[in-house]
CSV table of C-alpha atoms in Angstrom, one decimal:
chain,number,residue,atom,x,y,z
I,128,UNK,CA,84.9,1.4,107.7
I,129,UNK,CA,88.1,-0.5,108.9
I,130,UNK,CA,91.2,1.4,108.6
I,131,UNK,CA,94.2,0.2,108.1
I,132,UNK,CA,96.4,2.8,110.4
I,133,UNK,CA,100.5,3.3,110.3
I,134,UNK,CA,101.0,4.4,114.0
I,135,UNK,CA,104.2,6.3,114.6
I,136,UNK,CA,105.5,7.3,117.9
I,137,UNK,CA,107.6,6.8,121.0
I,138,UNK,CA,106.3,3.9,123.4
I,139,UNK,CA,107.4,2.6,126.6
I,140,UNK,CA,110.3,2.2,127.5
I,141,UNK,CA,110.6,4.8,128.8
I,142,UNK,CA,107.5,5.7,130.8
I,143,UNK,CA,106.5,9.3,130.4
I,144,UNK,CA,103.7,10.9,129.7
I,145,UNK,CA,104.1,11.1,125.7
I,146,UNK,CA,104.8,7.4,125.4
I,147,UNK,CA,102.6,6.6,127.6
I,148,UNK,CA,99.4,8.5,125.6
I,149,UNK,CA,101.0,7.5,122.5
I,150,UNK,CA,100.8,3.9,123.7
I,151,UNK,CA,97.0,4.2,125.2
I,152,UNK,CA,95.9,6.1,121.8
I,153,UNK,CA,97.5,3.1,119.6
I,154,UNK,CA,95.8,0.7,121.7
I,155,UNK,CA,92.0,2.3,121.2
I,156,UNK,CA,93.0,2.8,117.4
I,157,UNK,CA,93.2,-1.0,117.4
I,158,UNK,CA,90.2,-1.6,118.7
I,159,UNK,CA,88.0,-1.2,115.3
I,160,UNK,CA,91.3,-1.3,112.9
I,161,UNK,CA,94.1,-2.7,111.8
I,162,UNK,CA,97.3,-1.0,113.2
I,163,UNK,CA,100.9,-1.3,112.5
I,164,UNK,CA,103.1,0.7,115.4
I,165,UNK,CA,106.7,2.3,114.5
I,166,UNK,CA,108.4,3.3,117.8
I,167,UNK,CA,110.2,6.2,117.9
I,168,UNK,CA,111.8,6.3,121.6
I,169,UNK,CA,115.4,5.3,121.4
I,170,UNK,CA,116.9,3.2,123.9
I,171,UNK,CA,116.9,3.5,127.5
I,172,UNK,CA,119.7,5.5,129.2
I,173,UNK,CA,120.9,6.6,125.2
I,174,UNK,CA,123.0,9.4,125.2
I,175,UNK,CA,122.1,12.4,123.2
I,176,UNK,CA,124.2,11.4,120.3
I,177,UNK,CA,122.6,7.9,120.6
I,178,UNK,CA,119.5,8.3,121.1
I,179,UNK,CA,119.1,10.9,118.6
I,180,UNK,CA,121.1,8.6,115.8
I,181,UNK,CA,118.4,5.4,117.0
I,182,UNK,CA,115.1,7.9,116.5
I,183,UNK,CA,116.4,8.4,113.0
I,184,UNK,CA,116.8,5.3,112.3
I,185,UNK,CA,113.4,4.7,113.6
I,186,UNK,CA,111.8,7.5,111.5
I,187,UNK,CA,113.6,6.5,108.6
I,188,UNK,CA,111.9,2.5,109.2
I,189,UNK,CA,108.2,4.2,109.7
I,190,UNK,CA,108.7,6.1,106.7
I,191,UNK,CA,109.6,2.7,104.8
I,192,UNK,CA,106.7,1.2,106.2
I,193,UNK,CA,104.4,4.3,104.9
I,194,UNK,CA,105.7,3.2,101.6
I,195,UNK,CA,105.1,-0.4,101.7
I,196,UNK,CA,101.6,0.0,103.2
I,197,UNK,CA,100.8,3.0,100.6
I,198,UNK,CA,98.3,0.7,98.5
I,199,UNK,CA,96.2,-0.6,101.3
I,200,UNK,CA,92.4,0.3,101.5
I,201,UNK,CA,91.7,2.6,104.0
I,202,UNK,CA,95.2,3.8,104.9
I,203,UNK,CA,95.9,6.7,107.6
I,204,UNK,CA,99.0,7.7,109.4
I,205,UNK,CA,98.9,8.8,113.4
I,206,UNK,CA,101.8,10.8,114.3
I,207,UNK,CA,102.7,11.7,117.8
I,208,UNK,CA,104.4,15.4,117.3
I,209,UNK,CA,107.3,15.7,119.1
I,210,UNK,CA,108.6,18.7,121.3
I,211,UNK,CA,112.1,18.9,120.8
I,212,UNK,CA,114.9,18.1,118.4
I,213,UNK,CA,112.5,15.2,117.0
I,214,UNK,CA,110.5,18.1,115.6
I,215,UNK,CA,112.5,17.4,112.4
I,216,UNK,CA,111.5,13.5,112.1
I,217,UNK,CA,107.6,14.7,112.7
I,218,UNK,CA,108.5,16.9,109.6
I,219,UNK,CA,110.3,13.8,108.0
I,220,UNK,CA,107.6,11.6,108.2
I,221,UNK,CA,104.6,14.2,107.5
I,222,UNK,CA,105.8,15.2,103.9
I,223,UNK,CA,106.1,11.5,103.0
I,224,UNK,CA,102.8,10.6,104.4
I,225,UNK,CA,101.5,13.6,102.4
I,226,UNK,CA,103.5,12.2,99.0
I,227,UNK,CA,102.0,8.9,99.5
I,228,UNK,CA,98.7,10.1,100.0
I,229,UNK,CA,97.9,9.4,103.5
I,230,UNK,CA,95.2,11.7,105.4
I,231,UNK,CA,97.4,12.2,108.9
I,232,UNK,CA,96.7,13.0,112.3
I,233,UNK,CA,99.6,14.8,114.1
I,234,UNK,CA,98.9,14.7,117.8
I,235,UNK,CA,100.4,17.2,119.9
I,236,UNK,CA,101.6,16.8,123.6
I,237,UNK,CA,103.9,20.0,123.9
I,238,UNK,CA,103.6,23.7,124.4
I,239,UNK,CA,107.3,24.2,123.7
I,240,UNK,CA,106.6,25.0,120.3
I,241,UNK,CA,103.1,27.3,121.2
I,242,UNK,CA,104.7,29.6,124.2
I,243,UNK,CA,107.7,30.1,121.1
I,244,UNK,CA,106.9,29.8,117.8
I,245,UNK,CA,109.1,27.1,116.0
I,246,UNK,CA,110.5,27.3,112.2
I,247,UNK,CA,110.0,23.7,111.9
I,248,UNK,CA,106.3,23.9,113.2
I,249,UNK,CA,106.3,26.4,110.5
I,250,UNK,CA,107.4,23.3,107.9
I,251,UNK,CA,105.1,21.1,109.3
I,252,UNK,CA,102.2,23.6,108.9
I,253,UNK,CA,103.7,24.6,105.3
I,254,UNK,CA,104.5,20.8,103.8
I,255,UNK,CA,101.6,18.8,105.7
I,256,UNK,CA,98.7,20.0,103.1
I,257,UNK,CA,94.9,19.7,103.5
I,258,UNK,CA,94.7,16.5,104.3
I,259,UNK,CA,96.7,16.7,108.2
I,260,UNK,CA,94.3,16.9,111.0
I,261,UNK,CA,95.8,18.1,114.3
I,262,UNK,CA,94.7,16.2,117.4
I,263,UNK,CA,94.7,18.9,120.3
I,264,UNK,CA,95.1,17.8,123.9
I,265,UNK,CA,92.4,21.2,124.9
I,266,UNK,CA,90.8,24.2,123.8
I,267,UNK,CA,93.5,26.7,125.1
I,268,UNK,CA,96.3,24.4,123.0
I,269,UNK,CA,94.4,24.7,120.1
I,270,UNK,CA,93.4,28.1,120.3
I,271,UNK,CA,97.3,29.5,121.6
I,272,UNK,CA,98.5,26.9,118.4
I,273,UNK,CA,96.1,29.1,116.0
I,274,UNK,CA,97.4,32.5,117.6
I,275,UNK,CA,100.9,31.3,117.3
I,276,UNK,CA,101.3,30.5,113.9
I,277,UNK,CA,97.9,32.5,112.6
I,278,UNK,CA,96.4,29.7,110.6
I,279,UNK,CA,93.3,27.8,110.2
I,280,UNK,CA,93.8,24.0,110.1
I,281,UNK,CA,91.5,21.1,110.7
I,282,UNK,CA,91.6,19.8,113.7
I,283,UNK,CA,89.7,17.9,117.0
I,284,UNK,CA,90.0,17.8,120.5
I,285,UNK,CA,91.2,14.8,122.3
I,286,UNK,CA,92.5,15.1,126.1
I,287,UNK,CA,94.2,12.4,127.9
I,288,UNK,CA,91.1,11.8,130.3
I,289,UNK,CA,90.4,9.5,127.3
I,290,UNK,CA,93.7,7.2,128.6
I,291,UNK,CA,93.1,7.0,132.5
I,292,UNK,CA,89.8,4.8,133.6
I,293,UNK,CA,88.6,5.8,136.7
I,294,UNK,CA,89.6,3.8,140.1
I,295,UNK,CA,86.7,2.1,142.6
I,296,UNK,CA,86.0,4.0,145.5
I,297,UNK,CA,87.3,2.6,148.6
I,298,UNK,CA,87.0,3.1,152.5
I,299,UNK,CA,89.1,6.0,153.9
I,300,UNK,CA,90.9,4.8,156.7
I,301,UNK,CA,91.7,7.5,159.2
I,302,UNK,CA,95.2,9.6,159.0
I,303,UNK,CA,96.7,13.3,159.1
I,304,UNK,CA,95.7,15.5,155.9
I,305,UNK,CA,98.2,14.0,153.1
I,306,UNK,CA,100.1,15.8,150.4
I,307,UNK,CA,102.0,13.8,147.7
I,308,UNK,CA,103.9,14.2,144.1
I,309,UNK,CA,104.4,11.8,141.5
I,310,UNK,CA,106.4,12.2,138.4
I,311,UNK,CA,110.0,11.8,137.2
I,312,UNK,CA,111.4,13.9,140.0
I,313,UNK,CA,113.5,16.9,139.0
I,314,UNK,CA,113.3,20.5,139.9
I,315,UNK,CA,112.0,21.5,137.1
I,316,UNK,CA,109.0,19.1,137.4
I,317,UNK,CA,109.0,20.9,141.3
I,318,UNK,CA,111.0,18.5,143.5
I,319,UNK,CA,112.4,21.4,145.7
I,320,UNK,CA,109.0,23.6,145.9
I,321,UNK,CA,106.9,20.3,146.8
I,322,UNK,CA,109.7,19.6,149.5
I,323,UNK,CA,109.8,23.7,151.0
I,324,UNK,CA,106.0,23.1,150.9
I,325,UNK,CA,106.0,20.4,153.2
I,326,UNK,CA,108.9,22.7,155.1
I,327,UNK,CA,106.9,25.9,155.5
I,328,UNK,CA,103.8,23.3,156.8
I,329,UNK,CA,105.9,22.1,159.6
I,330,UNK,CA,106.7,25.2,160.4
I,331,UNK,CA,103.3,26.5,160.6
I,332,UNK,CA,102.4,23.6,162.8
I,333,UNK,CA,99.7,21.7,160.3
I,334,UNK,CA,100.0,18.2,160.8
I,335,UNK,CA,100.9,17.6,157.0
I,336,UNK,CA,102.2,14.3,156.2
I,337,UNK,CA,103.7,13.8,152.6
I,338,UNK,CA,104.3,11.1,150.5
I,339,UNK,CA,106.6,11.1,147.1
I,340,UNK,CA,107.1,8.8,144.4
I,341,UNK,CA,108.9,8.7,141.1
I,342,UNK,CA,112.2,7.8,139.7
I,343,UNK,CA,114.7,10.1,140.2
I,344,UNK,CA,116.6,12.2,136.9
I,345,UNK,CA,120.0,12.7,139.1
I,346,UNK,CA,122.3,12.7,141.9
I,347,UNK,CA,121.6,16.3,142.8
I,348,UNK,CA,117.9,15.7,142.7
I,349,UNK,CA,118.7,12.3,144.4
I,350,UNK,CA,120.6,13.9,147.3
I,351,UNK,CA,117.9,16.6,147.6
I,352,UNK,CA,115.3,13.6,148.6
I,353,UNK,CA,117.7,12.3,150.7
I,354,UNK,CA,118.5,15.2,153.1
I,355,UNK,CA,114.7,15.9,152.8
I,356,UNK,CA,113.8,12.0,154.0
I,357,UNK,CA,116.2,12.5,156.8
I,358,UNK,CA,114.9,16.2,158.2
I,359,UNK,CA,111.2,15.5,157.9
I,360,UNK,CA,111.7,11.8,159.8
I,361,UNK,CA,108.1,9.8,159.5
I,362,UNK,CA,106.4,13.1,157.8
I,363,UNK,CA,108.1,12.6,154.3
I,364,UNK,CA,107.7,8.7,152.8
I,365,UNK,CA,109.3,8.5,149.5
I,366,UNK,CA,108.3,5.4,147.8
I,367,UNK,CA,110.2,5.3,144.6
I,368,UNK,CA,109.2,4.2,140.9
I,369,UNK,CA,105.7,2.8,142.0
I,370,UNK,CA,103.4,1.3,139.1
I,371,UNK,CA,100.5,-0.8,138.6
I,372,UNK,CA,99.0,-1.6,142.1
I,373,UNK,CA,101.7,0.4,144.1
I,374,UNK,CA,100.7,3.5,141.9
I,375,UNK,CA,97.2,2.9,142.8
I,376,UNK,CA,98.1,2.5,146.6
I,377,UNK,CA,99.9,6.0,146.6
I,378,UNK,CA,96.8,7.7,144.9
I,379,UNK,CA,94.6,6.1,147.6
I,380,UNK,CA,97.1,7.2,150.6
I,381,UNK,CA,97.4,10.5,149.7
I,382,UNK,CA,94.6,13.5,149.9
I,383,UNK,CA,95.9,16.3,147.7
I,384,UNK,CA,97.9,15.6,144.6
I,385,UNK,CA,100.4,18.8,144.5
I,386,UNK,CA,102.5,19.6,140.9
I,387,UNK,CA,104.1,22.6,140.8
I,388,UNK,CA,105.9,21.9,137.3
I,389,UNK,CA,107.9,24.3,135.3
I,390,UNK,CA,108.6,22.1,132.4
I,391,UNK,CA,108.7,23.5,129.2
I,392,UNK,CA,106.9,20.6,127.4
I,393,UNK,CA,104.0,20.4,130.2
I,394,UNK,CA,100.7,20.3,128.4
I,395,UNK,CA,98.0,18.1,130.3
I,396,UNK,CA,99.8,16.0,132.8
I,397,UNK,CA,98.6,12.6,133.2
I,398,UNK,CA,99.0,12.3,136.4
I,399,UNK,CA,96.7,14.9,137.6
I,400,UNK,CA,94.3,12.8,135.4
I,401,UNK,CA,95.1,10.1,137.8
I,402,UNK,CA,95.1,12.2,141.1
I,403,UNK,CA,91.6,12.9,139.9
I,404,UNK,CA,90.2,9.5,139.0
I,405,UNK,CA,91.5,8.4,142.3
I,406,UNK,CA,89.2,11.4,144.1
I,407,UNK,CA,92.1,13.6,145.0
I,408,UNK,CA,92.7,17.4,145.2
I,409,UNK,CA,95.1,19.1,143.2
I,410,UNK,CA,97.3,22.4,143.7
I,411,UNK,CA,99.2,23.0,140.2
I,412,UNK,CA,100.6,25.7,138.1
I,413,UNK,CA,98.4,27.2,135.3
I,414,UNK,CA,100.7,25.6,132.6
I,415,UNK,CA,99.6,24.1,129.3
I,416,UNK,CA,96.1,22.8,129.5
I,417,UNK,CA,96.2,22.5,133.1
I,418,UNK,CA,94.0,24.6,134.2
I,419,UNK,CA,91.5,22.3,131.8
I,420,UNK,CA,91.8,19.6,134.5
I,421,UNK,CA,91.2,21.4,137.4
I,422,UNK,CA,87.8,22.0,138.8
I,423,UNK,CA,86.2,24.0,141.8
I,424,UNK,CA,87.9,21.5,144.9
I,425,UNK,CA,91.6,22.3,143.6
I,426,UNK,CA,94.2,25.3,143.8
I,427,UNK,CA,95.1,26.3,140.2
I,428,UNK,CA,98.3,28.8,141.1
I,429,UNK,CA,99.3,31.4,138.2
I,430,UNK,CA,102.5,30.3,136.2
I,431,UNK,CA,104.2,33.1,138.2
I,432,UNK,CA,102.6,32.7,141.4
I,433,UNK,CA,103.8,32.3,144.6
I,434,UNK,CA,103.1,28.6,145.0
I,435,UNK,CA,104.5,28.0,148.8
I,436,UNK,CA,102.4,30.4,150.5
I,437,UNK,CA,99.1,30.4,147.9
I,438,UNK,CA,99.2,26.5,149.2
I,439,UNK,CA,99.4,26.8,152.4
I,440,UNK,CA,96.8,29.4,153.2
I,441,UNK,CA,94.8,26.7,150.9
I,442,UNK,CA,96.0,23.6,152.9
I,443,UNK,CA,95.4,25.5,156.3
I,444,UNK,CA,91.7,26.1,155.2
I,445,UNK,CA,90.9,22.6,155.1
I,446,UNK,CA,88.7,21.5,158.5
I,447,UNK,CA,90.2,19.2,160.2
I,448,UNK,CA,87.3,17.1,160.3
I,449,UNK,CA,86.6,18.0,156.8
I,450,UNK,CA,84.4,14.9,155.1
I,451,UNK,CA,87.4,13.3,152.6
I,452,UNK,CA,85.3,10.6,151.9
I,453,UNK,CA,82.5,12.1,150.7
I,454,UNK,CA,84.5,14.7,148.1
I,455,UNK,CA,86.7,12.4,147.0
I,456,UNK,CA,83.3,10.0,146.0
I,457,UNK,CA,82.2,13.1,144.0
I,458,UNK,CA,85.7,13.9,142.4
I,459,UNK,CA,85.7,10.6,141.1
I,460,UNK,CA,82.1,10.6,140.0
I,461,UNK,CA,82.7,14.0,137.8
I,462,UNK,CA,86.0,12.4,136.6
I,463,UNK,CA,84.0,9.5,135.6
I,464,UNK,CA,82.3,11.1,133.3
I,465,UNK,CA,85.0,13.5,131.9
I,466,UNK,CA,86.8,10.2,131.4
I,467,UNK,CA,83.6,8.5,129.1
I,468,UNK,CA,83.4,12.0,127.1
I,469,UNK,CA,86.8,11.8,126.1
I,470,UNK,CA,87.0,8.3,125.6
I,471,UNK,CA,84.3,8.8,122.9
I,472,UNK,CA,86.0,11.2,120.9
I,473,UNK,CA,89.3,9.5,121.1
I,474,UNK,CA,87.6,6.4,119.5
I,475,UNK,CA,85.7,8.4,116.9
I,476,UNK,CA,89.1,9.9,115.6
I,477,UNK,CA,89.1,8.7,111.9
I,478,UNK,CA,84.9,8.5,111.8
C-alpha cells in the first residue's frame, strides 16, 4: 500500500547528524510513497531567540499541513524527536497528529532525555496514544528509554547504518599509522583529548601522523587547532569542512577513526558509521548506542575512562607491519552487510 507520509523534521542546512538522518530517512520513505517534508531547522547562524522563534513557525506550518492532508488515503506522520528545547514542538505536533488521526512514528536521535528523564517526554508518552510508534536508533536506546520512563510502547529498531552505503575498496598506499577526527569540532565533541592524544604519541616516540577535519563551533576551539597545527608541524593536517569526495579522501587517508565525544545528545554517531564503511578502526567513548557500532578490531573506552592512555597502549599494540589492507577489506565487508540489514528495516517502516 502507498502511503501518503507528512515528514517533519530538521534538514540540511545545517549538516549534522539529526538533519542529516532525518534527510536520508525522508529520502527512502519516498521511495514506495508519496511524501510531503516540513523542515524544522531554523536558519543558519540564528541566534537562540531566532532560531527558536523560526522552528515555531515551522512547527506551527507542519501542523497546518497535517490538517490539510488529514483526508488523504493512507496518511502517516514521521516525526524526528528532538533533544532539546524543540522537545515542546515534537509534543506540538504529536497531539495534533493524534487529533487528526494519524498513526506516527517519532524517531529518536538523543539520549539527553534517557540519561535524565524529561517532563515533556513524559507528555509526549502521555498525549501521543496507541497509535505512536517509536523508531529507536539500538537496543540499549530502547531498552534505557523503557527503564526511564517504565512503559511499554510500540516500537522498532532502525540504526543509521541504514543511511551510510558502503565505500569501494581501494589500494593502500604506503604511510605512518594514521589517526584522524571528524565532526563539528568542539571540546565537547573531543577536540582537546584527540589533540593531547596525538601529544602523548609523540612523546612516546610512535610515528603517529593525524589528520582532522570539521568546521569549527568557535574562536577558542579555532585557536586550539591553530596552536596544535603549529606544534605538531607535518604530523597534524587539518583539512577543514570536507564533503562529498574530500570526505571520502579523509576516510581513505586515515587508519583509525578516534571520537572521544562527551556530548550530551550523542546517540549513534554517523560518522563512526562512515569510519567503518570506509574499513577504519575506531577508539570511542561508550556513549549512546556506541558501543552498538563497534566490533572486535576497535577500542570502545568506558564513559569515564581514561581515554589518553587506554589509546595509546592500544595504538602502540599495532605491528608495525600490521596487514591494513587486508582488515580494512574485512571491516568493510561486515559493514556491508550491517549496512543491507538496516537498510531493510528502515524501508519496511510503515509495512
Amino acid at each position: 500500500m502507498k502511503h501518503h507520509i507528512v515528514a517533519i523534521g530538521p534538514l540540511p542546512p545545517p549538516l549534522h547528524g539529526f538533519s542529516y538522518a532525518t534527510s536520508a530517512m525522508t529520502a527512502l520513505l519516498s521511495e514506495e510513497n508519496v511524501t510531503v517534508l516540513q523542515n524544522l531547522s531554523p536558519p543558519e547562524n540564528a541566534g537562540r531567540l531566532i532560531g527558536h522563534a523560526s522552528k515555531l513557525r515551522r512547527a506551527l506550518g507542519a501542523c497546518g499541513r497535517l490538517l490539510l492532508d488529514r483526508r488523504l488515503e493512507g496518511k502517516a506522520c514521521y516525526l524526528g524527536c528532538d533533544g532539546g528545547w524543540g522537545m515542546c514542538y515534537t509534543l506540538l505536533i504529536v497531539v495534533v497528529a493524534r487529533l487528526l488521526g494519524y498513526p506516527t512514528y517519532l524517531h529518536h536521535h538523543s539520549f539527553r532525555y534517557i540519561d535524565k528523564p524529561d517532563l515533556t517526554m513524559r507528555g509526549i508518552l502521555a498525549l501521543g496514544g496507541p497509535s505512536l510508534t517509536h523508531v529507536f536508533l539500538c537496543e540499549i536506546m530502547r531498552d534505557r528509554f523503557v527503564d526511564a520512563y517504565a512503559v511499554r510502547l510500540r516500537s522498532v529498531i532502525i540504526s543509521n547504518a541504514a543511511f551510510v552505503a558502503p565505500t569501494d575498496d581501494r589500494a593502500l598506499q604506503p604511510r605512518p599509522l594514521t589517526i584522524g577526527m571528524l565532526s563539528n569540532l568542539s571540546r565537547e565533541k573531543g577536540l582537546e583529548t584527540f589533540i593531547e592524544l596525538l601529544r602523548q604519541c609523540r612523546s612516546e616516540g610512535l610515528a603517529v601522523q593525524a589528520i582532522l577535519a570539521g568546521p569549527v563551533a568557535n574562536n577558542q576551539d579555532r585557536t586550539s587547532i591553530e596552536a596544535a597545527v603549529k606544534e605538531f608541524g607535518g604530523a597534524l593536517d587539518y583539512r577543514g569542512a570536507v564533503y562529498d569526495e574530500a570526505k571520502a579522501a579523509f576516510y581513505e587517508d586515515i587508519d583509525v577513526f578516534v571520537f572521544p565525544t562527551n556530548y550530551v545528545n550523542e546517540a549513534q554517531p554517523i560518522v563512526i558509521f562512515e569510519a567503518k564503511a570506509a574499513g577504519c578502526a575506531v577508539i570511542a567513548y561508550n556513549r549512546g548506542c556506541i558501543r552498538k557500532q563497534l566490533d572486535g578490531s576497535d577500542l570502545l573506552i568506558p564513559a569515564n575512562g581514561e581515554f589518553v592512555p587506554t589509546s595509546i597502549a592500544w595504538i602502540a599494540a599495532i605491528p608495525p607491519d600490521s596487514p591494513r589492507s587486508t582488515w580494512r577489506r574485512r571491516t568493510r565487508q561486515d559493514y556491508a552487510e550491517r549496512h543491507q540489514r538496516a537498510l531493510k528495516r528502515a524501508r519496511s517502516l510503515l509495512d
